[in-house]
PDB file of C-alpha atoms in Angstrom:
ATOM      1  CA  MET A 349     171.242 169.891 129.175  1.00  0.00           C
ATOM      2  CA  THR A 350     167.445 169.029 128.366  1.00  0.00           C
ATOM      3  CA  SER A 351     166.101 165.635 129.837  1.00  0.00           C
ATOM      4  CA  SER A 352     163.984 163.879 127.262  1.00  0.00           C
ATOM      5  CA  ALA A 353     160.463 164.357 129.089  1.00  0.00           C
ATOM      6  CA  GLY A 354     160.995 168.355 128.436  1.00  0.00           C
ATOM      7  CA  THR A 355     161.626 170.983 130.380  1.00  0.00           C
ATOM      8  CA  VAL A 356     159.149 172.564 133.301  1.00  0.00           C
ATOM      9  CA  HIS A 357     159.624 176.676 134.201  1.00  0.00           C
ATOM     10  CA  LEU A 358     159.171 177.348 137.746  1.00  0.00           C
ATOM     11  CA  ALA A 359     158.439 181.085 138.442  1.00  0.00           C
ATOM     12  CA  VAL A 360     160.499 182.525 141.489  1.00  0.00           C
ATOM     13  CA  TYR A 361     160.512 185.416 143.368  1.00  0.00           C
ATOM     14  CA  ASP A 362     161.248 186.967 146.860  1.00  0.00           C
ATOM     15  CA  THR A 363     158.540 185.800 149.302  1.00  0.00           C
ATOM     16  CA  PHE A 364     158.292 182.872 147.116  1.00  0.00           C
ATOM     17  CA  ALA A 365     156.208 180.031 148.942  1.00  0.00           C
ATOM     18  CA  ASP A 366     158.831 177.086 149.288  1.00  0.00           C
ATOM     19  CA  TRP A 367     156.199 174.440 150.196  1.00  0.00           C
ATOM     20  CA  GLU A 368     154.121 174.928 147.737  1.00  0.00           C
ATOM     21  CA  THR A 369     155.874 172.993 144.859  1.00  0.00           C
ATOM     22  CA  GLY A 370     158.196 170.863 146.663  1.00  0.00           C
ATOM     23  CA  HIS A 371     156.079 167.834 145.704  1.00  0.00           C
ATOM     24  CA  THR A 372     155.729 168.730 142.134  1.00  0.00           C
ATOM     25  CA  THR A 373     159.383 169.536 140.844  1.00  0.00           C
ATOM     26  CA  ALA A 374     160.822 166.782 143.276  1.00  0.00           C
ATOM     27  CA  HIS A 375     158.697 164.014 141.359  1.00  0.00           C
ATOM     28  CA  LEU A 376     158.736 165.816 137.739  1.00  0.00           C
ATOM     29  CA  ALA A 377     162.544 165.565 138.116  1.00  0.00           C
ATOM     30  CA  GLN A 378     162.486 162.188 139.066  1.00  0.00           C
ATOM     31  CA  ASN A 379     160.284 161.564 136.289  1.00  0.00           C
ATOM     32  CA  GLY A 380     162.607 162.788 133.638  1.00  0.00           C
ATOM     33  CA  TYR A 381     161.643 166.855 133.311  1.00  0.00           C
ATOM     34  CA  THR A 382     164.242 169.570 133.589  1.00  0.00           C
ATOM     35  CA  VAL A 383     163.121 172.083 136.132  1.00  0.00           C
ATOM     36  CA  ARG A 384     164.624 175.611 135.351  1.00  0.00           C
ATOM     37  CA  THR A 385     163.545 178.634 137.500  1.00  0.00           C
ATOM     38  CA  VAL A 386     162.792 181.980 136.025  1.00  0.00           C
ATOM     39  CA  GLY A 387     163.221 185.405 138.064  1.00  0.00           C
ATOM     40  CA  LEU A 388     162.022 188.693 137.038  1.00  0.00           C
ATOM     41  CA  SER A 389     165.476 189.362 136.357  1.00  0.00           C
ATOM     42  CA  ARG A 390     168.468 186.885 136.635  1.00  0.00           C
ATOM     43  CA  GLU A 391     169.191 188.440 140.191  1.00  0.00           C
ATOM     44  CA  PRO A 392     168.913 186.339 143.030  1.00  0.00           C
ATOM     45  CA  VAL A 393     165.718 186.234 144.967  1.00  0.00           C
ATOM     46  CA  THR A 394     164.963 185.159 149.039  1.00  0.00           C
ATOM     47  CA  THR A 395     162.207 182.815 149.623  1.00  0.00           C
ATOM     48  CA  MET A 396     159.786 182.972 152.231  1.00  0.00           C
ATOM     49  CA  GLY A 397     161.703 180.293 153.899  1.00  0.00           C
ATOM     50  CA  GLY A 398     164.696 182.696 153.401  1.00  0.00           C
ATOM     51  CA  LEU A 399     166.421 180.359 150.887  1.00  0.00           C
ATOM     52  CA  ARG A 400     168.486 182.298 147.882  1.00  0.00           C
ATOM     53  CA  ILE A 401     167.949 181.262 144.727  1.00  0.00           C
ATOM     54  CA  GLN A 402     169.614 182.631 141.585  1.00  0.00           C
ATOM     55  CA  PRO A 403     167.152 182.153 138.868  1.00  0.00           C
ATOM     56  CA  ASP A 404     168.582 180.409 135.819  1.00  0.00           C
ATOM     57  CA  LEU A 405     166.769 182.642 133.249  1.00  0.00           C
ATOM     58  CA  SER A 406     164.854 185.974 133.179  1.00  0.00           C
ATOM     59  CA  LEU A 407     161.263 186.197 132.215  1.00  0.00           C
ATOM     60  CA  ASP A 408     161.967 187.923 129.095  1.00  0.00           C
ATOM     61  CA  GLU A 409     164.429 185.084 127.729  1.00  0.00           C
ATOM     62  CA  LEU A 410     161.271 182.797 128.689  1.00  0.00           C
ATOM     63  CA  ARG A 411     159.386 181.579 125.572  1.00  0.00           C
ATOM     64  CA  ALA A 412     156.192 178.958 125.639  1.00  0.00           C
ATOM     65  CA  GLN A 413     157.494 176.642 122.857  1.00  0.00           C
ATOM     66  CA  ASP A 414     160.408 175.914 125.119  1.00  0.00           C
ATOM     67  CA  SER A 415     158.178 174.743 127.956  1.00  0.00           C
ATOM     68  CA  ALA A 416     155.945 171.969 129.034  1.00  0.00           C
ATOM     69  CA  LEU A 417     154.552 173.741 132.014  1.00  0.00           C
ATOM     70  CA  LEU A 418     154.815 177.251 133.895  1.00  0.00           C
ATOM     71  CA  ILE A 419     154.663 176.928 137.460  1.00  0.00           C
ATOM     72  CA  LEU A 420     153.506 180.151 139.672  1.00  0.00           C
ATOM     73  CA  THR A 421     153.496 179.840 143.520  1.00  0.00           C
ATOM     74  CA  GLY A 422     152.127 181.679 146.053  1.00  0.00           C
ATOM     75  CA  ALA A 423     154.090 184.896 147.481  1.00  0.00           C
ATOM     76  CA  ALA A 424     153.139 188.273 149.654  1.00  0.00           C
ATOM     77  CA  GLU A 425     153.788 190.144 146.369  1.00  0.00           C
ATOM     78  CA  TRP A 426     150.699 189.015 144.659  1.00  0.00           C
ATOM     79  CA  ASP A 427     149.134 190.928 147.570  1.00  0.00           C
ATOM     80  CA  THR A 428     150.837 194.067 147.890  1.00  0.00           C
ATOM     81  CA  GLY A 429     151.274 195.728 144.578  1.00  0.00           C
ATOM     82  CA  ASP A 430     151.660 194.976 140.947  1.00  0.00           C
ATOM     83  CA  GLY A 431     154.980 193.365 140.670  1.00  0.00           C
ATOM     84  CA  LEU A 432     154.532 189.980 140.075  1.00  0.00           C
ATOM     85  CA  ALA A 433     151.959 190.826 137.153  1.00  0.00           C
ATOM     86  CA  PRO A 434     154.542 190.149 134.941  1.00  0.00           C
ATOM     87  CA  PHE A 435     154.031 186.560 135.591  1.00  0.00           C
ATOM     88  CA  ALA A 436     150.764 186.441 134.986  1.00  0.00           C
ATOM     89  CA  ARG A 437     151.132 188.044 131.846  1.00  0.00           C
ATOM     90  CA  ALA A 438     153.592 185.322 131.221  1.00  0.00           C
ATOM     91  CA  ALA A 439     150.684 182.829 132.110  1.00  0.00           C
ATOM     92  CA  ARG A 440     148.825 184.148 129.579  1.00  0.00           C
ATOM     93  CA  GLY A 441     150.916 183.959 126.683  1.00  0.00           C
ATOM     94  CA  PHE A 442     151.288 180.019 127.577  1.00  0.00           C
ATOM     95  CA  LEU A 443     147.951 179.245 127.688  1.00  0.00           C
ATOM     96  CA  ASP A 444     147.093 181.338 124.557  1.00  0.00           C
ATOM     97  CA  ALA A 445     149.968 178.974 123.114  1.00  0.00           C
ATOM     98  CA  GLY A 446     148.135 175.693 124.404  1.00  0.00           C
ATOM     99  CA  VAL A 447     151.275 175.114 127.110  1.00  0.00           C
ATOM    100  CA  PRO A 448     149.697 174.420 130.349  1.00  0.00           C
ATOM    101  CA  VAL A 449     150.204 176.825 133.270  1.00  0.00           C
ATOM    102  CA  ALA A 450     149.583 175.499 137.204  1.00  0.00           C
ATOM    103  CA  ALA A 451     149.282 177.992 140.045  1.00  0.00           C
ATOM    104  CA  ILE A 452     148.925 177.655 143.830  1.00  0.00           C
ATOM    105  CA  CYS A 453     147.990 180.009 146.518  1.00  0.00           C
ATOM    106  CA  GLY A 454     148.217 183.793 145.957  1.00  0.00           C
ATOM    107  CA  ALA A 455     148.979 183.354 142.421  1.00  0.00           C
ATOM    108  CA  THR A 456     145.853 182.449 141.659  1.00  0.00           C
ATOM    109  CA  ALA A 457     145.194 186.206 142.897  1.00  0.00           C
ATOM    110  CA  GLY A 458     147.549 187.279 140.179  1.00  0.00           C
ATOM    111  CA  LEU A 459     145.767 185.244 137.425  1.00  0.00           C
ATOM    112  CA  ALA A 460     142.319 186.428 138.371  1.00  0.00           C
ATOM    113  CA  ARG A 461     143.549 190.309 137.899  1.00  0.00           C
ATOM    114  CA  GLU A 462     144.772 189.129 134.380  1.00  0.00           C
ATOM    115  CA  GLY A 463     141.392 187.838 133.751  1.00  0.00           C
ATOM    116  CA  LEU A 464     142.413 184.215 132.892  1.00  0.00           C
ATOM    117  CA  LEU A 465     140.059 182.876 135.718  1.00  0.00           C
ATOM    118  CA  ASP A 466     136.969 184.785 133.883  1.00  0.00           C
ATOM    119  CA  ASP A 467     135.950 182.117 132.070  1.00  0.00           C
ATOM    120  CA  ARG A 468     137.753 178.795 133.301  1.00  0.00           C
ATOM    121  CA  ALA A 469     136.942 176.622 136.163  1.00  0.00           C
ATOM    122  CA  HIS A 470     139.279 177.404 139.166  1.00  0.00           C
ATOM    123  CA  THR A 471     140.153 177.475 143.119  1.00  0.00           C
ATOM    124  CA  SER A 472     142.215 179.025 145.601  1.00  0.00           C
ATOM    125  CA  ALA A 473     142.172 179.742 149.199  1.00  0.00           C
ATOM    126  CA  VAL A 474     138.640 181.054 149.581  1.00  0.00           C
ATOM    127  CA  SER A 475     136.115 182.268 147.298  1.00  0.00           C
ATOM    128  CA  PHE A 476     136.397 185.799 148.809  1.00  0.00           C
ATOM    129  CA  TYR A 477     139.780 185.783 148.516  1.00  0.00           C
ATOM    130  CA  LEU A 478     139.610 185.863 144.813  1.00  0.00           C
ATOM    131  CA  ALA A 479     136.697 188.257 144.918  1.00  0.00           C
ATOM    132  CA  ALA A 480     138.569 190.944 146.382  1.00  0.00           C
ATOM    133  CA  THR A 481     140.652 191.122 143.356  1.00  0.00           C
ATOM    134  CA  GLY A 482     137.251 192.434 141.367  1.00  0.00           C
ATOM    135  CA  TYR A 483     137.294 189.597 138.870  1.00  0.00           C
ATOM    136  CA  ALA A 484     134.656 188.427 137.041  1.00  0.00           C
ATOM    137  CA  GLY A 485     134.956 184.582 137.634  1.00  0.00           C
ATOM    138  CA  GLY A 486     133.142 184.422 140.696  1.00  0.00           C
ATOM    139  CA  ALA A 487     130.927 181.840 138.869  1.00  0.00           C
ATOM    140  CA  ARG A 488     133.493 179.419 137.640  1.00  0.00           C
ATOM    141  CA  TYR A 489     134.587 179.070 141.610  1.00  0.00           C
ATOM    142  CA  VAL A 490     134.983 175.629 142.687  1.00  0.00           C
ATOM    143  CA  ASP A 491     135.069 174.734 146.479  1.00  0.00           C
ATOM    144  CA  THR A 492     137.616 171.635 146.053  1.00  0.00           C
ATOM    145  CA  ASP A 493     141.270 171.132 146.794  1.00  0.00           C
ATOM    146  CA  ALA A 494     142.559 171.806 143.310  1.00  0.00           C
ATOM    147  CA  VAL A 495     141.002 172.301 139.702  1.00  0.00           C
ATOM    148  CA  THR A 496     142.676 171.776 136.027  1.00  0.00           C
ATOM    149  CA  ASP A 497     140.304 173.032 133.497  1.00  0.00           C
ATOM    150  CA  GLY A 498     142.078 172.756 129.732  1.00  0.00           C
ATOM    151  CA  GLY A 499     145.475 174.172 130.156  1.00  0.00           C
ATOM    152  CA  LEU A 500     144.926 175.802 133.512  1.00  0.00           C
ATOM    153  CA  ILE A 501     145.689 174.208 137.163  1.00  0.00           C
ATOM    154  CA  THR A 502     144.751 176.316 140.198  1.00  0.00           C
ATOM    155  CA  ALA A 503     145.148 174.631 144.012  1.00  0.00           C
ATOM    156  CA  GLY A 504     144.808 176.496 147.227  1.00  0.00           C
ATOM    157  CA  PRO A 505     147.730 177.042 149.789  1.00  0.00           C
ATOM    158  CA  THR A 506     146.852 173.956 151.834  1.00  0.00           C
ATOM    159  CA  GLU A 507     147.056 171.607 148.708  1.00  0.00           C
ATOM    160  CA  PRO A 508     150.790 171.273 147.387  1.00  0.00           C
ATOM    161  CA  VAL A 509     149.705 167.149 147.230  1.00  0.00           C
ATOM    162  CA  ALA A 510     146.931 167.698 145.159  1.00  0.00           C
ATOM    163  CA  PHE A 511     148.759 170.577 143.465  1.00  0.00           C
ATOM    164  CA  ALA A 512     151.459 167.917 142.432  1.00  0.00           C
ATOM    165  CA  ARG A 513     148.508 165.267 141.545  1.00  0.00           C
ATOM    166  CA  GLU A 514     146.792 167.783 138.945  1.00  0.00           C
ATOM    167  CA  VAL A 515     150.035 168.523 137.229  1.00  0.00           C
ATOM    168  CA  PHE A 516     151.134 165.120 137.055  1.00  0.00           C
ATOM    169  CA  ALA A 517     147.940 164.064 135.565  1.00  0.00           C
ATOM    170  CA  ARG A 518     148.066 167.002 133.047  1.00  0.00           C
ATOM    171  CA  LEU A 519     151.840 166.071 132.206  1.00  0.00           C
ATOM    172  CA  GLY A 520     150.926 162.007 131.833  1.00  0.00           C
ATOM    173  CA  VAL A 521     153.829 161.301 134.196  1.00  0.00           C
ATOM    174  CA  TYR A 522     151.598 158.399 136.127  1.00  0.00           C
ATOM    175  CA  ASP A 523     149.005 156.226 134.270  1.00  0.00           C
ATOM    176  CA  ALA A 524     145.638 156.751 136.839  1.00  0.00           C
ATOM    177  CA  LYS A 525     146.506 153.815 138.939  1.00  0.00           C
ATOM    178  CA  LYS A 526     149.723 155.295 139.963  1.00  0.00           C
ATOM    179  CA  LEU A 527     148.480 158.700 140.410  1.00  0.00           C
ATOM    180  CA  ASP A 528     146.003 157.542 142.969  1.00  0.00           C
ATOM    181  CA  ALA A 529     148.614 155.173 144.750  1.00  0.00           C
ATOM    182  CA  TRP A 530     150.833 158.367 144.484  1.00  0.00           C
ATOM    183  CA  TYR A 531     148.388 160.874 146.220  1.00  0.00           C
ATOM    184  CA  ARG A 532     147.215 158.196 148.686  1.00  0.00           C
ATOM    185  CA  LEU A 533     150.840 157.931 149.958  1.00  0.00           C
ATOM    186  CA  PHE A 534     151.768 161.550 150.210  1.00  0.00           C
ATOM    187  CA  HIS A 535     148.332 162.796 151.252  1.00  0.00           C
ATOM    188  CA  ASP A 536     147.037 160.320 153.318  1.00  0.00           C
ATOM    189  CA  SER A 537     149.832 158.308 154.193  1.00  0.00           C
ATOM    190  CA  ASP A 538     148.796 155.029 152.711  1.00  0.00           C
ATOM    191  CA  ALA A 539     151.856 152.885 152.866  1.00  0.00           C
ATOM    192  CA  SER A 540     149.827 150.161 150.937  1.00  0.00           C
ATOM    193  CA  ALA A 541     150.335 152.205 147.717  1.00  0.00           C
ATOM    194  CA  TYR A 542     153.978 152.360 147.582  1.00  0.00           C
ATOM    195  CA  GLU A 543     153.779 148.730 146.017  1.00  0.00           C
ATOM    196  CA  VAL A 544     151.735 150.210 143.259  1.00  0.00           C
ATOM    197  CA  LEU A 545     154.235 152.867 142.702  1.00  0.00           C
ATOM    198  CA  GLN A 546     156.975 150.093 143.022  1.00  0.00           C
ATOM    199  CA  GLY A 547     155.101 148.305 140.329  1.00  0.00           C
ATOM    200  CA  GLU A 548     154.425 145.403 142.245  1.00  0.00           C
TER     201      GLU A 548
END
């Protein structure tokens, strides 16, 4: 069953970095989105934390017009070959179709290799990590927690809360006041922000 807010697609693959999208997917689901997992195939994958995930659909079944957002997380496989390159190509298709893409950690290197960061402001773990891909976008690198440039969101591996903040802003999940409160609560442990989130 599809929710009224739409469907968000989460790419899953072996060595998927479990912790990087927990805030993002949990709060999207709580705000009316359906989260569906996408694998290279429908065969189960094993995350970095040892969890087995059965993808809801395979990458060749994924269509940008059926999605509100594609999320790509880090994984060791982004740096050990071209096995995940099909997800970077899918990201190109999403961006070309005007559907946003959010990439964190190693997935940013995959997008760099695909040429998707050459002309967009972006961030990652550190600038030299992306420079090692040989991409042409070094001048557009921003040393900050997370960056949104049009339809593309990027973040480094230590910034899952900032990553979620950018996703929520791009999709309009919270208004500006609640978004600031959400970030202060989950990033800064600011208990006073809870009242704002509860609408008090």
